[in-house]
Amino acid sequence: SDFCECSKNRNYDLKFHAYLRADNLLKYKEYLPFLKKAGLCEVFVGIESFCDRQLKLYSKHVSAKNNINAFKILKKSSLDFEIGAIIFEPTVTPYEILLNYQIIKKLKYYKCNGPGKKCISLMSDLTLIKDTKLEKTYQKKGINTQKSFIEFMYSKSKEIHKIKNEWCTKLIQVQELDNCICCEKNKISKKNLRKITKLKRKLIKIDLDYMIKISHNIIHERSTAKTTKIYEKKLNKLKKQFQKYL
C-alpha cells in the first residue's frame, strides 16, 4: 500500500514485473489496479498444477481452487500474465494429466495469449533440489533422483526425451522471433501484429502437440489395456476441443 501511495506523485515512467504466489494474489487482489497504475505490466504466478495431490507434493500450501481463483483474477485484471505449470513429474497419473488439461481448457488459458502479448508455454521442467522434502519423497518411492529429470521419470525415457527436445527447440525458435518483432518498435505495426498472431498460433500448436504426445506415452506406460482405451478416448476428445484455439 505504501508503494502504491508513493508512486501516485512520481515524475518518472516506471515499468516492472511481479512474481507472485496464488495465495498472495488472492489476499492482496484489491491492490492490482493501483499497482497497474504504478507501472506493473506483467505478472508471473507459479501455479504448477490444478491437481491437489501434486500441489501437496510440491509443498505449495495452496489448493487447486486457490489456483483457479487466482487465474480468474489475473484474467479480469487485463494485465499481461504468465503461469508456470509442472504437470509432468515422476508420479503423475493419466487421470491427473487429463484433470489439468480439462481445467486449462475450461479457463481458456490460451485465449489469454493475444496478439502482441508474450508467448506462453505450459512446459516446465521439475528441478529437484538436493535434500529437499520432494527429493526424499521420490527416494522413498524408489525413484533414482541422481538421474536427469527425464531419465528418472519413465522407463520409456528415450522416447519422451526426444519429444521434449523437439518441443523445446521449436518453442525457442518461436519465442526468439516473437522477441525480435516486439523489440523492433515500442508501437507494434499492423504488419508485425499479424506476424505475432501467426506465431502465437504456431506456439499453441507446438505446445498442444507435444503435451498430447507425452501424455500418450504416460497413458500407455501407467495404465492397463482397459483403462488405456478410456484415457486415450478422453485425451483425443480434449485434443479436438483444443484445436479450436488454432
Short mmCIF file of C-alpha atoms in Angstrom, two decimals:
data_model
loop_
_atom_site.label_atom_id
_atom_site.label_comp_id
_atom_site.label_asym_id
_atom_site.label_seq_id
_atom_site.Cartn_x
_atom_site.Cartn_y
_atom_site.Cartn_z
CA SER A 1 0.00 0.00 0.00
CA ASP A 2 2.90 2.41 0.79
CA PHE A 3 4.44 1.72 -2.62
CA CYS A 4 1.13 2.38 -4.41
CA GLU A 5 0.69 5.65 -2.49
CA CYS A 6 4.24 6.87 -3.18
CA SER A 7 4.01 6.07 -6.89
CA LYS A 8 0.96 8.33 -7.39
CA ASN A 9 3.07 11.51 -7.48
CA ARG A 10 6.06 10.11 -9.34
CA ASN A 11 7.55 12.13 -12.19
CA TYR A 12 9.18 9.18 -13.94
CA ASP A 13 7.97 6.29 -16.09
CA LEU A 14 8.39 3.05 -14.16
CA LYS A 15 7.61 -0.39 -15.60
CA PHE A 16 8.01 -3.53 -13.55
CA HIS A 17 7.11 -7.22 -13.42
CA ALA A 18 5.85 -9.13 -10.39
CA TYR A 19 6.38 -12.74 -9.37
CA LEU A 20 3.51 -13.80 -7.12
CA ARG A 21 2.10 -16.80 -5.30
CA ALA A 22 -1.54 -17.69 -5.88
CA ASP A 23 -2.44 -17.26 -2.19
CA ASN A 24 -0.80 -13.79 -2.06
CA LEU A 25 -2.61 -12.77 -5.21
CA LEU A 26 -5.93 -13.74 -3.61
CA LYS A 27 -5.04 -11.97 -0.36
CA TYR A 28 -3.95 -8.68 -1.97
CA LYS A 29 -6.08 -8.65 -5.13
CA GLU A 30 -7.51 -5.19 -4.33
CA TYR A 31 -4.03 -3.69 -4.88
CA LEU A 32 -3.74 -4.87 -8.51
CA PRO A 33 -5.42 -1.77 -10.08
CA PHE A 34 -3.13 0.53 -8.05
CA LEU A 35 -0.03 -1.49 -8.94
CA LYS A 36 -1.06 -1.35 -12.59
CA LYS A 37 -1.24 2.45 -12.40
CA ALA A 38 2.15 2.42 -10.65
CA GLY A 39 3.69 0.63 -13.65
CA LEU A 40 3.04 -3.09 -13.17
CA CYS A 41 2.99 -4.52 -16.69
CA GLU A 42 3.25 -8.28 -16.25
CA VAL A 43 2.63 -10.90 -13.57
CA PHE A 44 4.04 -14.40 -13.25
CA VAL A 45 2.39 -16.94 -10.94
CA GLY A 46 3.89 -20.38 -10.31
CA ILE A 47 0.63 -22.30 -10.24
CA GLU A 48 2.40 -25.61 -11.09
CA SER A 49 -0.77 -27.71 -11.16
CA PHE A 50 -4.54 -27.74 -10.86
CA CYS A 51 -4.36 -31.04 -9.01
CA ASP A 52 -4.42 -31.04 -5.19
CA ARG A 53 -2.24 -34.15 -4.89
CA GLN A 54 0.55 -32.56 -6.95
CA LEU A 55 0.27 -29.24 -5.10
CA LYS A 56 0.72 -31.08 -1.80
CA LEU A 57 3.69 -32.95 -3.28
CA TYR A 58 5.30 -29.63 -4.30
CA SER A 59 4.57 -28.15 -0.81
CA LYS A 60 2.76 -25.23 -2.40
CA HIS A 61 0.36 -24.80 0.55
CA VAL A 62 -2.42 -23.77 -1.83
CA SER A 63 -5.37 -25.69 -3.24
CA ALA A 64 -6.40 -26.25 -6.84
CA LYS A 65 -9.39 -23.99 -6.10
CA ASN A 66 -6.99 -21.21 -4.99
CA ASN A 67 -5.10 -21.55 -8.26
CA ILE A 68 -8.28 -21.40 -10.34
CA ASN A 69 -9.48 -18.28 -8.49
CA ALA A 70 -6.04 -16.62 -8.84
CA PHE A 71 -6.13 -17.29 -12.57
CA LYS A 72 -9.59 -15.69 -12.88
CA ILE A 73 -8.38 -12.59 -11.03
CA LEU A 74 -5.43 -12.20 -13.42
CA LYS A 75 -7.69 -12.64 -16.42
CA LYS A 76 -10.04 -9.90 -15.19
CA SER A 77 -7.14 -7.54 -14.41
CA SER A 78 -6.28 -7.18 -18.14
CA LEU A 79 -2.59 -7.37 -17.15
CA ASP A 80 -0.23 -9.46 -19.24
CA PHE A 81 0.45 -12.60 -17.27
CA GLU A 82 2.11 -15.98 -17.44
CA ILE A 83 1.67 -19.05 -15.28
CA GLY A 84 4.22 -21.73 -14.51
CA ALA A 85 2.98 -25.31 -14.58
CA ILE A 86 4.77 -28.57 -13.79
CA ILE A 87 2.25 -31.12 -14.99
CA PHE A 88 4.72 -33.87 -15.85
CA GLU A 89 6.53 -35.34 -12.86
CA PRO A 90 7.53 -38.93 -11.92
CA THR A 91 4.35 -39.84 -10.03
CA VAL A 92 1.76 -38.12 -12.25
CA THR A 93 -1.17 -40.33 -13.24
CA PRO A 94 -3.13 -40.27 -16.54
CA TYR A 95 -6.15 -39.02 -14.57
CA GLU A 96 -4.17 -36.05 -13.20
CA ILE A 97 -2.91 -35.13 -16.66
CA LEU A 98 -6.47 -35.13 -18.02
CA LEU A 99 -7.70 -33.16 -15.00
CA ASN A 100 -5.08 -30.45 -15.58
CA TYR A 101 -5.92 -30.28 -19.29
CA GLN A 102 -9.65 -30.04 -18.61
CA ILE A 103 -9.17 -27.09 -16.24
CA ILE A 104 -6.74 -25.35 -18.62
CA LYS A 105 -9.35 -25.70 -21.38
CA LYS A 106 -12.19 -24.52 -19.14
CA LEU A 107 -10.20 -21.44 -18.06
CA LYS A 108 -9.41 -20.71 -21.75
CA TYR A 109 -5.75 -20.25 -20.89
CA TYR A 110 -4.60 -19.98 -24.48
CA LYS A 111 -7.23 -17.34 -25.24
CA CYS A 112 -5.34 -15.04 -22.85
CA ASN A 113 -2.34 -15.19 -25.17
CA GLY A 114 -3.50 -12.42 -27.51
CA PRO A 115 -1.60 -10.63 -30.30
CA GLY A 116 1.29 -8.54 -29.02
CA LYS A 117 1.50 -10.43 -25.75
CA LYS A 118 4.35 -12.63 -24.61
CA CYS A 119 4.49 -16.21 -25.88
CA ILE A 120 3.04 -18.62 -23.35
CA SER A 121 4.06 -22.22 -22.85
CA LEU A 122 2.99 -24.63 -20.16
CA MET A 123 6.15 -26.67 -20.44
CA SER A 124 8.26 -26.51 -17.28
CA ASP A 125 10.82 -28.98 -16.01
CA LEU A 126 10.71 -30.23 -12.47
CA THR A 127 14.03 -29.18 -10.93
CA LEU A 128 14.93 -31.22 -7.88
CA ILE A 129 16.98 -29.53 -5.18
CA LYS A 130 19.19 -31.81 -3.10
CA ASP A 131 17.97 -32.83 0.37
CA THR A 132 14.54 -31.26 -0.08
CA LYS A 133 11.32 -32.88 1.08
CA LEU A 134 10.37 -33.55 -2.55
CA GLU A 135 13.62 -35.38 -3.30
CA LYS A 136 13.20 -37.52 -0.17
CA THR A 137 9.60 -38.33 -1.12
CA TYR A 138 10.73 -39.61 -4.53
CA GLN A 139 13.59 -41.58 -2.98
CA LYS A 140 11.14 -43.34 -0.63
CA LYS A 141 9.19 -44.40 -3.70
CA GLY A 142 12.37 -45.97 -5.14
CA ILE A 143 12.93 -43.27 -7.77
CA ASN A 144 16.59 -42.63 -8.58
CA THR A 145 16.82 -38.84 -8.21
CA GLN A 146 20.50 -38.79 -9.22
CA LYS A 147 19.49 -39.20 -12.85
CA SER A 148 18.18 -36.39 -15.03
CA PHE A 149 14.51 -35.37 -14.83
CA ILE A 150 13.52 -37.30 -17.94
CA GLU A 151 15.63 -40.36 -17.09
CA PHE A 152 14.17 -40.92 -13.63
CA MET A 153 10.65 -40.12 -14.77
CA TYR A 154 9.79 -43.03 -17.04
CA SER A 155 11.23 -46.29 -18.29
CA LYS A 156 10.47 -45.17 -21.85
CA SER A 157 12.67 -42.14 -21.22
CA LYS A 158 14.39 -42.11 -24.63
CA GLU A 159 11.14 -41.51 -26.50
CA ILE A 160 9.95 -38.83 -24.06
CA HIS A 161 13.39 -37.20 -24.05
CA LYS A 162 13.26 -36.99 -27.85
CA ILE A 163 9.77 -35.44 -27.75
CA LYS A 164 10.84 -32.92 -25.09
CA ASN A 165 13.94 -31.84 -27.07
CA GLU A 166 11.91 -31.34 -30.27
CA TRP A 167 9.35 -29.34 -28.32
CA CYS A 168 11.90 -27.03 -26.67
CA THR A 169 13.79 -26.43 -29.92
CA LYS A 170 10.65 -25.35 -31.77
CA LEU A 171 9.41 -23.34 -28.80
CA ILE A 172 12.67 -21.37 -28.51
CA GLN A 173 12.60 -20.57 -32.25
CA VAL A 174 9.09 -19.12 -31.97
CA GLN A 175 9.89 -17.14 -28.81
CA GLU A 176 13.05 -15.65 -30.37
CA LEU A 177 11.06 -14.48 -33.41
CA ASP A 178 8.41 -13.04 -31.12
CA ASN A 179 11.01 -11.14 -29.08
CA CYS A 180 12.68 -9.77 -32.24
CA ILE A 181 9.40 -8.41 -33.60
CA CYS A 182 8.32 -6.94 -30.25
CA CYS A 183 11.70 -5.21 -29.76
CA GLU A 184 11.70 -3.54 -33.20
CA LYS A 185 9.36 -0.76 -32.08
CA ASN A 186 7.52 0.25 -28.95
CA LYS A 187 4.37 0.54 -31.01
CA ILE A 188 3.84 -2.64 -32.99
CA SER A 189 2.81 -2.10 -36.62
CA LYS A 190 -0.21 -3.86 -38.13
CA LYS A 191 2.14 -5.98 -40.26
CA ASN A 192 4.13 -7.13 -37.22
CA LEU A 193 0.92 -7.66 -35.26
CA ARG A 194 -0.20 -10.13 -37.93
CA LYS A 195 3.19 -11.87 -37.74
CA ILE A 196 2.90 -12.17 -33.96
CA THR A 197 -0.65 -13.52 -34.23
CA LYS A 198 0.63 -16.28 -36.54
CA LEU A 199 3.48 -17.00 -34.13
CA LYS A 200 1.04 -17.33 -31.24
CA ARG A 201 -0.98 -19.90 -33.17
CA LYS A 202 2.21 -21.76 -34.04
CA LEU A 203 3.31 -21.76 -30.39
CA ILE A 204 -0.08 -23.04 -29.20
CA LYS A 205 0.07 -25.83 -31.79
CA ILE A 206 3.60 -26.80 -30.69
CA ASP A 207 2.54 -26.74 -27.04
CA LEU A 208 -0.56 -28.86 -27.55
CA ASP A 209 1.02 -31.34 -29.98
CA TYR A 210 3.85 -32.20 -27.61
CA MET A 211 1.72 -32.18 -24.48
CA ILE A 212 -0.53 -34.75 -26.18
CA LYS A 213 2.45 -36.84 -27.38
CA ILE A 214 3.97 -37.05 -23.90
CA SER A 215 0.53 -37.80 -22.42
CA HIS A 216 0.04 -40.72 -24.81
CA ASN A 217 3.36 -42.18 -23.65
CA ILE A 218 2.43 -41.83 -19.97
CA ILE A 219 -1.03 -43.33 -20.50
CA HIS A 220 0.43 -46.41 -22.23
CA GLU A 221 3.06 -46.85 -19.54
CA ARG A 222 0.84 -46.29 -16.49
CA SER A 223 -2.48 -47.88 -17.49
CA THR A 224 -3.93 -51.33 -18.05
CA ALA A 225 -5.21 -52.27 -21.51
CA LYS A 226 -8.77 -51.48 -20.43
CA THR A 227 -8.07 -48.07 -18.84
CA THR A 228 -5.71 -47.10 -21.68
CA LYS A 229 -8.65 -47.13 -24.10
CA ILE A 230 -10.71 -44.95 -21.75
CA TYR A 231 -7.91 -42.42 -21.19
CA GLU A 232 -6.99 -42.33 -24.89
CA LYS A 233 -10.60 -41.62 -25.80
CA LYS A 234 -10.77 -38.73 -23.30
CA LEU A 235 -7.41 -37.37 -24.41
CA ASN A 236 -8.43 -37.42 -28.09
CA LYS A 237 -11.67 -35.62 -27.21
CA LEU A 238 -9.71 -32.92 -25.37
CA LYS A 239 -7.31 -32.64 -28.29
CA LYS A 240 -10.21 -31.89 -30.65
CA GLN A 241 -11.56 -29.28 -28.26
CA PHE A 242 -8.14 -27.63 -28.01
CA GLN A 243 -7.97 -27.39 -31.81
CA LYS A 244 -10.48 -24.51 -31.58
CA TYR A 245 -7.61 -22.34 -30.33
CA LEU A 246 -5.69 -22.78 -33.58
#
